[in-house]
PDB file of C-alpha atoms in Angstrom:
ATOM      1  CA  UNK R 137       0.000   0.000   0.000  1.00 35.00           C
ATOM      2  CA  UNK R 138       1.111   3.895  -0.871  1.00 48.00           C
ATOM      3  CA  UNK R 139       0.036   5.931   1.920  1.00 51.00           C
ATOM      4  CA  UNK R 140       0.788   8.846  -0.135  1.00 66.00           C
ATOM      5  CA  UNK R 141      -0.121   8.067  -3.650  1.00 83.00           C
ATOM      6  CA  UNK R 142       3.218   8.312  -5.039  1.00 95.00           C
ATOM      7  CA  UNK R 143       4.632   6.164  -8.156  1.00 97.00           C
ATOM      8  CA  UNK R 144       8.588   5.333  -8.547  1.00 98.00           C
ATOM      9  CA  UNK R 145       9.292   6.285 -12.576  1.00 98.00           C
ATOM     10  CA  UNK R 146      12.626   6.199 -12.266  1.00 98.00           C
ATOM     11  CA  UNK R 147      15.637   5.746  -9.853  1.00 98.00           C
ATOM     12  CA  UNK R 148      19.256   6.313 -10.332  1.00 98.00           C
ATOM     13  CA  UNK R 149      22.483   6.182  -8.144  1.00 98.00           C
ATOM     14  CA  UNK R 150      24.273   9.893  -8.848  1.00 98.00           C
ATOM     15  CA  UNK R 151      27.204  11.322  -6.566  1.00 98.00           C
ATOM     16  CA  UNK R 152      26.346   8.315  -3.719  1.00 98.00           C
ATOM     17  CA  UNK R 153      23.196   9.732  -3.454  1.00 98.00           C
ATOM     18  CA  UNK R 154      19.555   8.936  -5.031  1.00 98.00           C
ATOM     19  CA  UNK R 155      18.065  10.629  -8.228  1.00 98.00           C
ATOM     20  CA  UNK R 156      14.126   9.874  -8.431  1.00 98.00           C
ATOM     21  CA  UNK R 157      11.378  10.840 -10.750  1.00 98.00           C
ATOM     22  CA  UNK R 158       8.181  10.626  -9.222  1.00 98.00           C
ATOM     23  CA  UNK R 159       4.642  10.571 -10.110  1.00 98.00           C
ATOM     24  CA  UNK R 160       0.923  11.587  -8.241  1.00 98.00           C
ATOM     25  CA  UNK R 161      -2.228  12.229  -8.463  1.00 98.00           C
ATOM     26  CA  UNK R 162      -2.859  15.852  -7.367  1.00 98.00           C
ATOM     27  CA  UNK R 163      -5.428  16.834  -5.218  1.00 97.00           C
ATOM     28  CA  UNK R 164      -5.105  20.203  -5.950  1.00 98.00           C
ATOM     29  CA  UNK R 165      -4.525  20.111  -9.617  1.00 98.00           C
ATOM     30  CA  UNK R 166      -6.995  17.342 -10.449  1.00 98.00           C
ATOM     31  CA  UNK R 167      -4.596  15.749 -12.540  1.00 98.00           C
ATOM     32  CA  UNK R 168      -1.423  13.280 -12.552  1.00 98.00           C
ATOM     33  CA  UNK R 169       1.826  15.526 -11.203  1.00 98.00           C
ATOM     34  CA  UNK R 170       5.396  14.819 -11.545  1.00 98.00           C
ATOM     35  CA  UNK R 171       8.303  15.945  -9.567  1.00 98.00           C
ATOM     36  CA  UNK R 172      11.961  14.635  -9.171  1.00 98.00           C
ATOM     37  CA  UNK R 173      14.158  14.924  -5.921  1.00 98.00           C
ATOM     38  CA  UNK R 174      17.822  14.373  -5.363  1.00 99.00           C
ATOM     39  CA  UNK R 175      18.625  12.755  -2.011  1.00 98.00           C
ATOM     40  CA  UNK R 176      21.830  12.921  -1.081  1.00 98.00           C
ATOM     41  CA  UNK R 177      23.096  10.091   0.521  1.00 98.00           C
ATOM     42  CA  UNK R 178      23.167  11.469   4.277  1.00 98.00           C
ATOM     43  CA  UNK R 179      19.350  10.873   4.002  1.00 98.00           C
ATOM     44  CA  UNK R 180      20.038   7.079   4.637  1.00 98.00           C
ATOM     45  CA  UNK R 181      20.611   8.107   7.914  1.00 98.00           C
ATOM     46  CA  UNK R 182      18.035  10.811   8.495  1.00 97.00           C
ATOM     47  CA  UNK R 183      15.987  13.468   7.418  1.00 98.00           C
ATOM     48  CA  UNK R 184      18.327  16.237   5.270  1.00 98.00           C
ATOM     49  CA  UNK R 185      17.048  20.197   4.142  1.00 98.00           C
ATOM     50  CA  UNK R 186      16.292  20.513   1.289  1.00 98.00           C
ATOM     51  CA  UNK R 187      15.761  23.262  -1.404  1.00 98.00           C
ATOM     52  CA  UNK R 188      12.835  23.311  -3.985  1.00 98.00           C
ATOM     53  CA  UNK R 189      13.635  24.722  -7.376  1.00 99.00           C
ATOM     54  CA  UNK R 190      11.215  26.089  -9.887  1.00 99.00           C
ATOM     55  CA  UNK R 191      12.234  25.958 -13.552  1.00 98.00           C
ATOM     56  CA  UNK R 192      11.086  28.651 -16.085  1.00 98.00           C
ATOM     57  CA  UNK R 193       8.894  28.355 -19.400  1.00 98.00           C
ATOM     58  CA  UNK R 194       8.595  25.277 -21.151  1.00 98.00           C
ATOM     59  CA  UNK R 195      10.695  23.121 -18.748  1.00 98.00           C
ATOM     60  CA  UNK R 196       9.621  20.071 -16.541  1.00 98.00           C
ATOM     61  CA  UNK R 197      10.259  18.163 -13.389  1.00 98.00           C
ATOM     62  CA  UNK R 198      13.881  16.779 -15.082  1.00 98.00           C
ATOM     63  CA  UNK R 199      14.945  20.130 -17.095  1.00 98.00           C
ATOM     64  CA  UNK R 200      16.989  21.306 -14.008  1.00 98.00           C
ATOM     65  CA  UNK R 201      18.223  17.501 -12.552  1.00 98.00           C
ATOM     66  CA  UNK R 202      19.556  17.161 -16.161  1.00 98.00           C
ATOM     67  CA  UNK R 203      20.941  20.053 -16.854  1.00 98.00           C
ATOM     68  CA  UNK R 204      22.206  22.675 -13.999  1.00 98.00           C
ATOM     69  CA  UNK R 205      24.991  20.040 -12.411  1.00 98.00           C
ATOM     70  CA  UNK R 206      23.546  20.481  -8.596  1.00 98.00           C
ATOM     71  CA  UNK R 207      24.064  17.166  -7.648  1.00 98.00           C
ATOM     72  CA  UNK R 208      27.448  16.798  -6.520  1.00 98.00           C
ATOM     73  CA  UNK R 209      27.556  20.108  -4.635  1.00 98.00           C
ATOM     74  CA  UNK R 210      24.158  19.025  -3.561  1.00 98.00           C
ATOM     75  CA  UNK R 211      26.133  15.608  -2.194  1.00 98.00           C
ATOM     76  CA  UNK R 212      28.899  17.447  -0.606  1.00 98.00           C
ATOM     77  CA  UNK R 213      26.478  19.815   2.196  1.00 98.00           C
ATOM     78  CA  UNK R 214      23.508  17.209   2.287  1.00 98.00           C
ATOM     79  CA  UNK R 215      21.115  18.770   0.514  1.00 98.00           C
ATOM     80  CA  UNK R 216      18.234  17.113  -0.944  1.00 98.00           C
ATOM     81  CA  UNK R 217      16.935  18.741  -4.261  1.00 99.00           C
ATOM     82  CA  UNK R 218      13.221  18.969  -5.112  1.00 99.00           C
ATOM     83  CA  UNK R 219      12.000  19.975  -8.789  1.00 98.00           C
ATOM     84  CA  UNK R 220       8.140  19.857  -9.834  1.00 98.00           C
ATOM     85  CA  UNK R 221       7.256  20.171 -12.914  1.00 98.00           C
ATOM     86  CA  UNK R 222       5.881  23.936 -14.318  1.00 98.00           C
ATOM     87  CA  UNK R 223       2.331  23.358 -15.434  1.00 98.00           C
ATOM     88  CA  UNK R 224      -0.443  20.661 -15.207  1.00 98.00           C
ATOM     89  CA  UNK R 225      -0.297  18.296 -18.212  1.00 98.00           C
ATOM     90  CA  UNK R 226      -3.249  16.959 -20.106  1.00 96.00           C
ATOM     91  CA  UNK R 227      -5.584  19.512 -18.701  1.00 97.00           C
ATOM     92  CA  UNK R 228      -7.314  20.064 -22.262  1.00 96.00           C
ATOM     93  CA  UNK R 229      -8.227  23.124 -21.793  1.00 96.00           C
ATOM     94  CA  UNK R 230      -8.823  24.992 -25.702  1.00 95.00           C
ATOM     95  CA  UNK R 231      -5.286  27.051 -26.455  1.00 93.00           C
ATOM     96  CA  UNK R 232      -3.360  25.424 -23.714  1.00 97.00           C
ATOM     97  CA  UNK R 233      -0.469  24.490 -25.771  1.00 96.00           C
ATOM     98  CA  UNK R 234      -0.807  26.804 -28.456  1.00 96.00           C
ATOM     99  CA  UNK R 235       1.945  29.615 -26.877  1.00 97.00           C
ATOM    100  CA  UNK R 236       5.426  29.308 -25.204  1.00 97.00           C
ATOM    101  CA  UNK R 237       4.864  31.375 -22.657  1.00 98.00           C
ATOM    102  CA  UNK R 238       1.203  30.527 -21.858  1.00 98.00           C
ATOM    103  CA  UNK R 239      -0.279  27.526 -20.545  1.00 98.00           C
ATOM    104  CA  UNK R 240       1.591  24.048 -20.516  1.00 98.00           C
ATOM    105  CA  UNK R 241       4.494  24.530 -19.257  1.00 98.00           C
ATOM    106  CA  UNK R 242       3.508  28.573 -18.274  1.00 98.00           C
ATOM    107  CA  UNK R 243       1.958  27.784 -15.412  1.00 98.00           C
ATOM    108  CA  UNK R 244       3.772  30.992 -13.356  1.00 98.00           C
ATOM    109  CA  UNK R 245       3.143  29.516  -9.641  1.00 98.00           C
ATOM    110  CA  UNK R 246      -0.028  30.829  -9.049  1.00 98.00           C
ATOM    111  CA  UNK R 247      -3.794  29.597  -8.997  1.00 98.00           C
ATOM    112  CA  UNK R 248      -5.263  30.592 -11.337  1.00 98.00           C
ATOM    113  CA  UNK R 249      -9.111  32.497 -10.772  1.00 98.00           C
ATOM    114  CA  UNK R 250     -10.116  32.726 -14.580  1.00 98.00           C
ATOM    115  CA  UNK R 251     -11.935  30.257 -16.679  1.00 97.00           C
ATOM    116  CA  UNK R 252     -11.224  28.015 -18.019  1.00 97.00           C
ATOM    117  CA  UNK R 253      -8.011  27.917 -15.991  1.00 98.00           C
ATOM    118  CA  UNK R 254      -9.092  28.340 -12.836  1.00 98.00           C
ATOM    119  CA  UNK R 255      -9.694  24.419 -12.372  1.00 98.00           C
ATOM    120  CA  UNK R 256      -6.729  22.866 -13.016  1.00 98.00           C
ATOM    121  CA  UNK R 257      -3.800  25.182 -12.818  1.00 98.00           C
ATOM    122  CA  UNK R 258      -3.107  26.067  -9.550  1.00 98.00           C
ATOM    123  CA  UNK R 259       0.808  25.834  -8.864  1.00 98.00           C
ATOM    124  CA  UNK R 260       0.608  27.989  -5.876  1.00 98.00           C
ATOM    125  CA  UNK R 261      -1.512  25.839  -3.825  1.00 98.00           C
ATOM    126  CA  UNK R 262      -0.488  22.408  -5.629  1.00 98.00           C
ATOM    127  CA  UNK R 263       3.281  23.403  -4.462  1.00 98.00           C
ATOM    128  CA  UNK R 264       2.207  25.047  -0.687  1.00 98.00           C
ATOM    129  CA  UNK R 265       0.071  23.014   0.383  1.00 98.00           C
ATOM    130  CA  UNK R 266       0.310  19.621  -1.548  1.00 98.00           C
ATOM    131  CA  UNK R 267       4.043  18.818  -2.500  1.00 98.00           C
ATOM    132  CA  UNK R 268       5.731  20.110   0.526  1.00 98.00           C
ATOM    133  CA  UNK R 269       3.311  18.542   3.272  1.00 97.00           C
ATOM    134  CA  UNK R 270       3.996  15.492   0.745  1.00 97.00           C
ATOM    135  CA  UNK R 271       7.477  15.760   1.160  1.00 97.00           C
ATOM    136  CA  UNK R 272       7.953  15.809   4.687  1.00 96.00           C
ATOM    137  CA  UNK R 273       6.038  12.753   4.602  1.00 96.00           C
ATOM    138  CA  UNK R 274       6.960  10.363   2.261  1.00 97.00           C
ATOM    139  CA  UNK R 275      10.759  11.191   1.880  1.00 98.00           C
ATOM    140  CA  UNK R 276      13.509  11.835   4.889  1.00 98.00           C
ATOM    141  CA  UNK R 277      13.247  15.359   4.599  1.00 98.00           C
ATOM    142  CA  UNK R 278      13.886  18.187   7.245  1.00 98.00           C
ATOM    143  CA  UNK R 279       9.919  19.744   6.528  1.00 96.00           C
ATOM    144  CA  UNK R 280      11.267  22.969   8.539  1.00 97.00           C
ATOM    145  CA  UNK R 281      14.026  23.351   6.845  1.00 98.00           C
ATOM    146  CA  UNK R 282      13.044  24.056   3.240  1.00 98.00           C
ATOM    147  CA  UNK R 283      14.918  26.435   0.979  1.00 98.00           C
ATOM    148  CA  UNK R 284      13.442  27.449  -2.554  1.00 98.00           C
ATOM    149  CA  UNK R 285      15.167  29.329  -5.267  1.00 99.00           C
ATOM    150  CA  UNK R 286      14.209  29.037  -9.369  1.00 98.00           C
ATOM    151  CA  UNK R 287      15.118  30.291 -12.916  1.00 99.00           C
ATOM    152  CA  UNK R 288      13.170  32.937 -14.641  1.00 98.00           C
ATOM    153  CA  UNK R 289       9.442  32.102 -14.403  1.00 98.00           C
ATOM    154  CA  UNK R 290      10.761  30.032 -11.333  1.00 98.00           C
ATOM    155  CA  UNK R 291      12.675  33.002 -10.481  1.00 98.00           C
ATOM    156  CA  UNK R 292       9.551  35.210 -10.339  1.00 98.00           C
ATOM    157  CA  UNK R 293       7.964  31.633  -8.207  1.00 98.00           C
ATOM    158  CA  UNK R 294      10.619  31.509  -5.964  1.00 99.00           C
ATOM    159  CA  UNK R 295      10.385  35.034  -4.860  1.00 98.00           C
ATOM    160  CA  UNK R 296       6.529  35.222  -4.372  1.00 98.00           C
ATOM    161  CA  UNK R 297       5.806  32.332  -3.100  1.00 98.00           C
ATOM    162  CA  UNK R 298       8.621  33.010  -0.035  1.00 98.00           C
ATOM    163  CA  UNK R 299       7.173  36.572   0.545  1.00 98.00           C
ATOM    164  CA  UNK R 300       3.186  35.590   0.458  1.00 98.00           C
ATOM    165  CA  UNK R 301       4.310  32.285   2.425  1.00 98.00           C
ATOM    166  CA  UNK R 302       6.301  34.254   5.623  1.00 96.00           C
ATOM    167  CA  UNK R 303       8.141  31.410   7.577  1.00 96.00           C
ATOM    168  CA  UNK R 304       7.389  28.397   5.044  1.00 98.00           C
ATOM    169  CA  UNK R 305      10.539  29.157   3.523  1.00 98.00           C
ATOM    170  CA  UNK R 306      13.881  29.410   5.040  1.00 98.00           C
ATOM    171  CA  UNK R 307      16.559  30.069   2.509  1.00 98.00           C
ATOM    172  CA  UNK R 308      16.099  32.012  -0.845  1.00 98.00           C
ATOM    173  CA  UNK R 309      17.722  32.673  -4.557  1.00 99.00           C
ATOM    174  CA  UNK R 310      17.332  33.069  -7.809  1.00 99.00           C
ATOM    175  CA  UNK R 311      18.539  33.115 -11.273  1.00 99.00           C
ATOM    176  CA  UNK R 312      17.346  35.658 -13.380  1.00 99.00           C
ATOM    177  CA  UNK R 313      14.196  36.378 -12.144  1.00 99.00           C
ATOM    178  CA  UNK R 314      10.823  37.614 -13.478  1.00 99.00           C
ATOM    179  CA  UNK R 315      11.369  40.604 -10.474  1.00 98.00           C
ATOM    180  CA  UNK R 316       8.607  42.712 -11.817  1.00 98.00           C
ATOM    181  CA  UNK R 317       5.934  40.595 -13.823  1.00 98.00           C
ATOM    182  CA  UNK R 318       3.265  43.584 -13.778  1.00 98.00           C
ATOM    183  CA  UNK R 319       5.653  45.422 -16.367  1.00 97.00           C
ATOM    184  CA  UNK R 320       6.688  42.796 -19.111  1.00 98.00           C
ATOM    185  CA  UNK R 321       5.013  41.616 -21.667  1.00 98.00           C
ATOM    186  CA  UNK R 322       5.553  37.938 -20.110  1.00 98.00           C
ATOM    187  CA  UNK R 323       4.014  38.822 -17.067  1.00 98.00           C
ATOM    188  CA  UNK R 324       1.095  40.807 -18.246  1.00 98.00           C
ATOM    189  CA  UNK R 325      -0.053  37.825 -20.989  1.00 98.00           C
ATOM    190  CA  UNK R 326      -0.015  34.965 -18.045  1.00 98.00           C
ATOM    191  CA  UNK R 327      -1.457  37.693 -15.668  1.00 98.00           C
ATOM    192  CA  UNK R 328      -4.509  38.402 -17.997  1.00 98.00           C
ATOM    193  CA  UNK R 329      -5.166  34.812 -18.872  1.00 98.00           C
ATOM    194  CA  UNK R 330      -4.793  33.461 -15.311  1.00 98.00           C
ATOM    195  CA  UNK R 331      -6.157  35.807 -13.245  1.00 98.00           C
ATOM    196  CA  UNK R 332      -8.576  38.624 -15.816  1.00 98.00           C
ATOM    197  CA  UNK R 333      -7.800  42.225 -16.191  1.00 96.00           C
ATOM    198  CA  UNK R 334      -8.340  43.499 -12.689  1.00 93.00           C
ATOM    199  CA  UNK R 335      -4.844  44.679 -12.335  1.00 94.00           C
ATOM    200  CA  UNK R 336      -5.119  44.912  -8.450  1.00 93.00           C
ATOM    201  CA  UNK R 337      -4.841  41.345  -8.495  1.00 96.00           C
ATOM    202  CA  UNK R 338      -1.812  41.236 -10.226  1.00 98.00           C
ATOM    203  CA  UNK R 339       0.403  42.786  -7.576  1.00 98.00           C
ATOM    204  CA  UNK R 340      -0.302  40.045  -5.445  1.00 97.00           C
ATOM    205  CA  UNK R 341       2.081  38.042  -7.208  1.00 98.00           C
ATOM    206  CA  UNK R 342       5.272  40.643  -8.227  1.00 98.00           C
ATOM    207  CA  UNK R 343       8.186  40.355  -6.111  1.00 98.00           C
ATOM    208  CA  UNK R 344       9.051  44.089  -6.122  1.00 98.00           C
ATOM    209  CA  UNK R 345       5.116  44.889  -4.827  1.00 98.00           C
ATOM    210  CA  UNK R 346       5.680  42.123  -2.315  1.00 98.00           C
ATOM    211  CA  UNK R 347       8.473  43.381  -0.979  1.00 98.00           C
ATOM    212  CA  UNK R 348       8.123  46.533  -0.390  1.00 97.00           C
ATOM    213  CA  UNK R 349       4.324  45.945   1.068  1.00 97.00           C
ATOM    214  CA  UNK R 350       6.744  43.117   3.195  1.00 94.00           C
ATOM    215  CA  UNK R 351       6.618  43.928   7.032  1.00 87.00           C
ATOM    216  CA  UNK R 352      10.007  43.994   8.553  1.00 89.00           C
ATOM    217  CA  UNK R 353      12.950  41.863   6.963  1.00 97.00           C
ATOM    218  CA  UNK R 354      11.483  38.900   5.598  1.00 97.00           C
ATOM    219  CA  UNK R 355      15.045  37.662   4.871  1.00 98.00           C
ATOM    220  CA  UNK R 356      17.811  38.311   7.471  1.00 96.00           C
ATOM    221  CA  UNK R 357      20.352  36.011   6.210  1.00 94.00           C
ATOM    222  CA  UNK R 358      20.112  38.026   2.549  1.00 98.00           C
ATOM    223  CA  UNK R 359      18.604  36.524  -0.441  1.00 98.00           C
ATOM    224  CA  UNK R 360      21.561  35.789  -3.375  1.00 99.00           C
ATOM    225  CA  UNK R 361      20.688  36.742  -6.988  1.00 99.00           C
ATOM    226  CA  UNK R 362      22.369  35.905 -10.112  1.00 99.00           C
ATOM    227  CA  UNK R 363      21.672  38.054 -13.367  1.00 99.00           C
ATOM    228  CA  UNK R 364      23.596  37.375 -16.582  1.00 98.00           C
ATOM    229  CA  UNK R 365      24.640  40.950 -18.498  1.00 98.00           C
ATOM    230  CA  UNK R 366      23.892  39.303 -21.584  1.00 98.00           C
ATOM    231  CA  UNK R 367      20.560  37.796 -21.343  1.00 98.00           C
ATOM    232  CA  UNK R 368      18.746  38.620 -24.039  1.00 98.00           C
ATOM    233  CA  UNK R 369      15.508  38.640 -21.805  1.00 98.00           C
ATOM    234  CA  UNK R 370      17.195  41.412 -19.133  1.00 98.00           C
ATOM    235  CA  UNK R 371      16.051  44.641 -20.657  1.00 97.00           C
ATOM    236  CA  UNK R 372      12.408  43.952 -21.484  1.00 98.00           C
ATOM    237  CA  UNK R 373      11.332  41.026 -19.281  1.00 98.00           C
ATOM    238  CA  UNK R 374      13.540  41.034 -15.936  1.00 98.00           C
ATOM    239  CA  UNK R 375      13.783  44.520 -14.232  1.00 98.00           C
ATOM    240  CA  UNK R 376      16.391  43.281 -11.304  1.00 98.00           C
ATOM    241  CA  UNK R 377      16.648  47.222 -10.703  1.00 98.00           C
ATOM    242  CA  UNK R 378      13.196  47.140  -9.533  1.00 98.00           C
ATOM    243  CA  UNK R 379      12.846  44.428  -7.116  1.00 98.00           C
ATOM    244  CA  UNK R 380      17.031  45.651  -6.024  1.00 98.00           C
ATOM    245  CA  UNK R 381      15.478  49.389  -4.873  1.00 98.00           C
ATOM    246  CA  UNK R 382      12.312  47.384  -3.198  1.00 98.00           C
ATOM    247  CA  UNK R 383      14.586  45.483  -0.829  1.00 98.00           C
ATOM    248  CA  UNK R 384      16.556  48.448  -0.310  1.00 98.00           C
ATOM    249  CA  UNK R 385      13.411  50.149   0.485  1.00 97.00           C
ATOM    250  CA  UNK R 386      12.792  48.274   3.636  1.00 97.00           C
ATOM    251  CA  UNK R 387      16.178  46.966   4.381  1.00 97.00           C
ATOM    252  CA  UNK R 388      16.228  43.396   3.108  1.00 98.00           C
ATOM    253  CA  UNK R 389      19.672  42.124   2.698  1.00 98.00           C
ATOM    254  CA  UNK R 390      20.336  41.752  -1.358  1.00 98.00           C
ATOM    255  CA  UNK R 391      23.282  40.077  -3.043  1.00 98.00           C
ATOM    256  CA  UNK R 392      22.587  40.931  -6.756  1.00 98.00           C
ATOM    257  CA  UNK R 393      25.772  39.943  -9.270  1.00 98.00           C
ATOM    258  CA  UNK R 394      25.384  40.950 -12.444  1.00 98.00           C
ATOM    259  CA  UNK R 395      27.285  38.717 -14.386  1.00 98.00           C
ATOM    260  CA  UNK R 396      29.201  40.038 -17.391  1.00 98.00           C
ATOM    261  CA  UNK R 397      29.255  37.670 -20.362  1.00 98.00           C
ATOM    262  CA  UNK R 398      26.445  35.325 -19.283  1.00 98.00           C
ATOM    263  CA  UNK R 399      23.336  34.837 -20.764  1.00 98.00           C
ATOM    264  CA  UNK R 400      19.596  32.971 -19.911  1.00 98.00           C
ATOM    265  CA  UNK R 401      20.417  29.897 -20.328  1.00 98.00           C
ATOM    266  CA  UNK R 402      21.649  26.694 -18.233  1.00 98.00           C
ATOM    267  CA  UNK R 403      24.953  27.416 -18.778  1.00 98.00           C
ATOM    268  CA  UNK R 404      25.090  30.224 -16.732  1.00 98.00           C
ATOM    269  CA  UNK R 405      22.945  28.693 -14.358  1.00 98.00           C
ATOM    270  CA  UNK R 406      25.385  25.535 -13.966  1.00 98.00           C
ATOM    271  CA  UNK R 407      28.124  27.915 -13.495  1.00 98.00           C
ATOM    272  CA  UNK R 408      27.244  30.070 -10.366  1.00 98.00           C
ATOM    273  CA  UNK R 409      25.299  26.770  -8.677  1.00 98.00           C
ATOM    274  CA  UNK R 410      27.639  25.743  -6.477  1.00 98.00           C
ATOM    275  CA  UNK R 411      27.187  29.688  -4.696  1.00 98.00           C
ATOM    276  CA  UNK R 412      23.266  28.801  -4.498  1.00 98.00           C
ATOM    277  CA  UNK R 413      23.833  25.860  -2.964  1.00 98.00           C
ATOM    278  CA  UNK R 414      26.242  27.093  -0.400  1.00 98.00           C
ATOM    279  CA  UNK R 415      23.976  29.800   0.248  1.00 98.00           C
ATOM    280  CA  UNK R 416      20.715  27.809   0.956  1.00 98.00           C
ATOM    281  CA  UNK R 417      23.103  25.455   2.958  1.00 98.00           C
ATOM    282  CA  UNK R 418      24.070  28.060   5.193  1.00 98.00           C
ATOM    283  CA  UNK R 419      21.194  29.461   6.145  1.00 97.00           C
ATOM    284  CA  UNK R 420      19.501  25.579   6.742  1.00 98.00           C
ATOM    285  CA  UNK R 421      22.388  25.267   8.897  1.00 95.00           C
ATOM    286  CA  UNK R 422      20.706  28.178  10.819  1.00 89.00           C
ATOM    287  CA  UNK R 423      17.356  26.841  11.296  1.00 87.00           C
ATOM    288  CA  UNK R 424      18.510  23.294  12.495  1.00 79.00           C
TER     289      UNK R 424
END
């Protein structure tokens, strides 16, 4: 018997660790979820933090286990590394599939309140209160010690979901990050679909509203971001700027390195991982 509904896809020995795909039905989506985790291998003798990453636009549950090389660093401070996937799949809702940035794989970690969307895509609430409780139960997982950082469109996830969650989170980053999603054109399209044109509703989910509506320091041990200088996305999508004078606003500790050279991709990602990893590791250490 599976107490917790989950299915095994896949298993594979990495770094003396565990690499798993796994598979659910989702309560709050209404549909079969996938997710992988990393666990590295001082979970065979306990619970370990961990740190939740949220890829951006048309990735899945394996696009950063494949492709950022977290694993061994992940090995080396006893993290385990959680990755769901962006988006319900197989929702068939009309247009779905139809745009990049929209829809499967768009799903922008929020719950949606339009229809027809409204039913099935609801990453906020799938992630907050499904996978983590989830977690904490059916892996050996530290569930108050969970870190969460993301790339782009899991940049933008990362950010809101640890300022409208206070506490849930312990340890945050990002790479690249949607900081300002009511000005870009990305932002504005999944905002419209997902949740109409009431623009009020919007600021709920943009970091650099968030943060400066944030009361106090919401994190003292500084959140790290990485921004490439040659992203082609930085000018018209990004705005670091934005959500940089928001934290200054009300004193949130900000590491923001803007990376000469380095552009969206997983490449630069891969390359400034190891700092992430370190980061969310010390600040876990913190909470123990």
């Amino acid at each position: 018997m599976n107490p917790v509904n989950l299915t095994l896809l896949s298993e594979h020995a990495c770094f003396d660790g565990v690499q798993r795909f796994y598979q659910h039905d989702s309560r709050e989506i209404g549909l079969p979820m996938r997710f992988s985790v990393y666990l590295p291998p001082q979970a065979a003798s306990g619970p370990v933090p961990a740190v939740l990453y949220l890829a951006g636009l048309t990735c899945n549950e394996e696009t950063f286990m494949v492709k950022a090389g977290a694993q061994a660093r992940a090995a080396e401070l006893g993290l385990a590394l959680v990755a769901p996937d962006t988006s319900p799949r197989g929702a068939g809702v009309a247009g779905e599939a139809e745009s990049w940035d929209f829809g499967v794989g768009a799903g922008f970690y929020l719950d949606a309140t339009q229809a027809p969307w409204a039913t099935h895509y609801r990453m906020e609430s799938y992630i907050v209160a499904e996978l983590l409780p989830l977690l904490a139960k059916a892996l050996p997982l530290d569930g108050e010690r969970f870190g969460i950082f993301g790339h782009s469109m899991g940049g933008h996830g990362a950010l809101t979901l640890a300022l409208r969650h206070p506490g849930l989170f312990k340890s945050l980053s990002a790479f690249a990050p949607i900081c300002a999603p009511t000005q870009c054109a990305w932002g504005c399209k999944a905002f419209t679909g997902y949740l109409g044109a009431e623009e009020s509703s919007w600021q709920r989910h943009d970091a650099s509203v968030l943060m400066r509506q944030s009361a106090g320091v919401p994190y003292p041990d500084g959140i790290l971001i990485d921004q490439g200088l040659s992203d082609k996305f930085l000018a018209d999508q990004l705005n670091p700027a934005l959500f940089e004078a928001a934290c200054s606003a009300v004193g949130q500790p900000l590491t923001l390195r803007r990376q000469a050279l380095y552009d969206h991709g997983y490449y630069f990602i891969a390359t400034f991982m190891r700092d992430h990893l370190a980061h969310h590791a010390e600040a876990l250490a913190g909470h123990a």
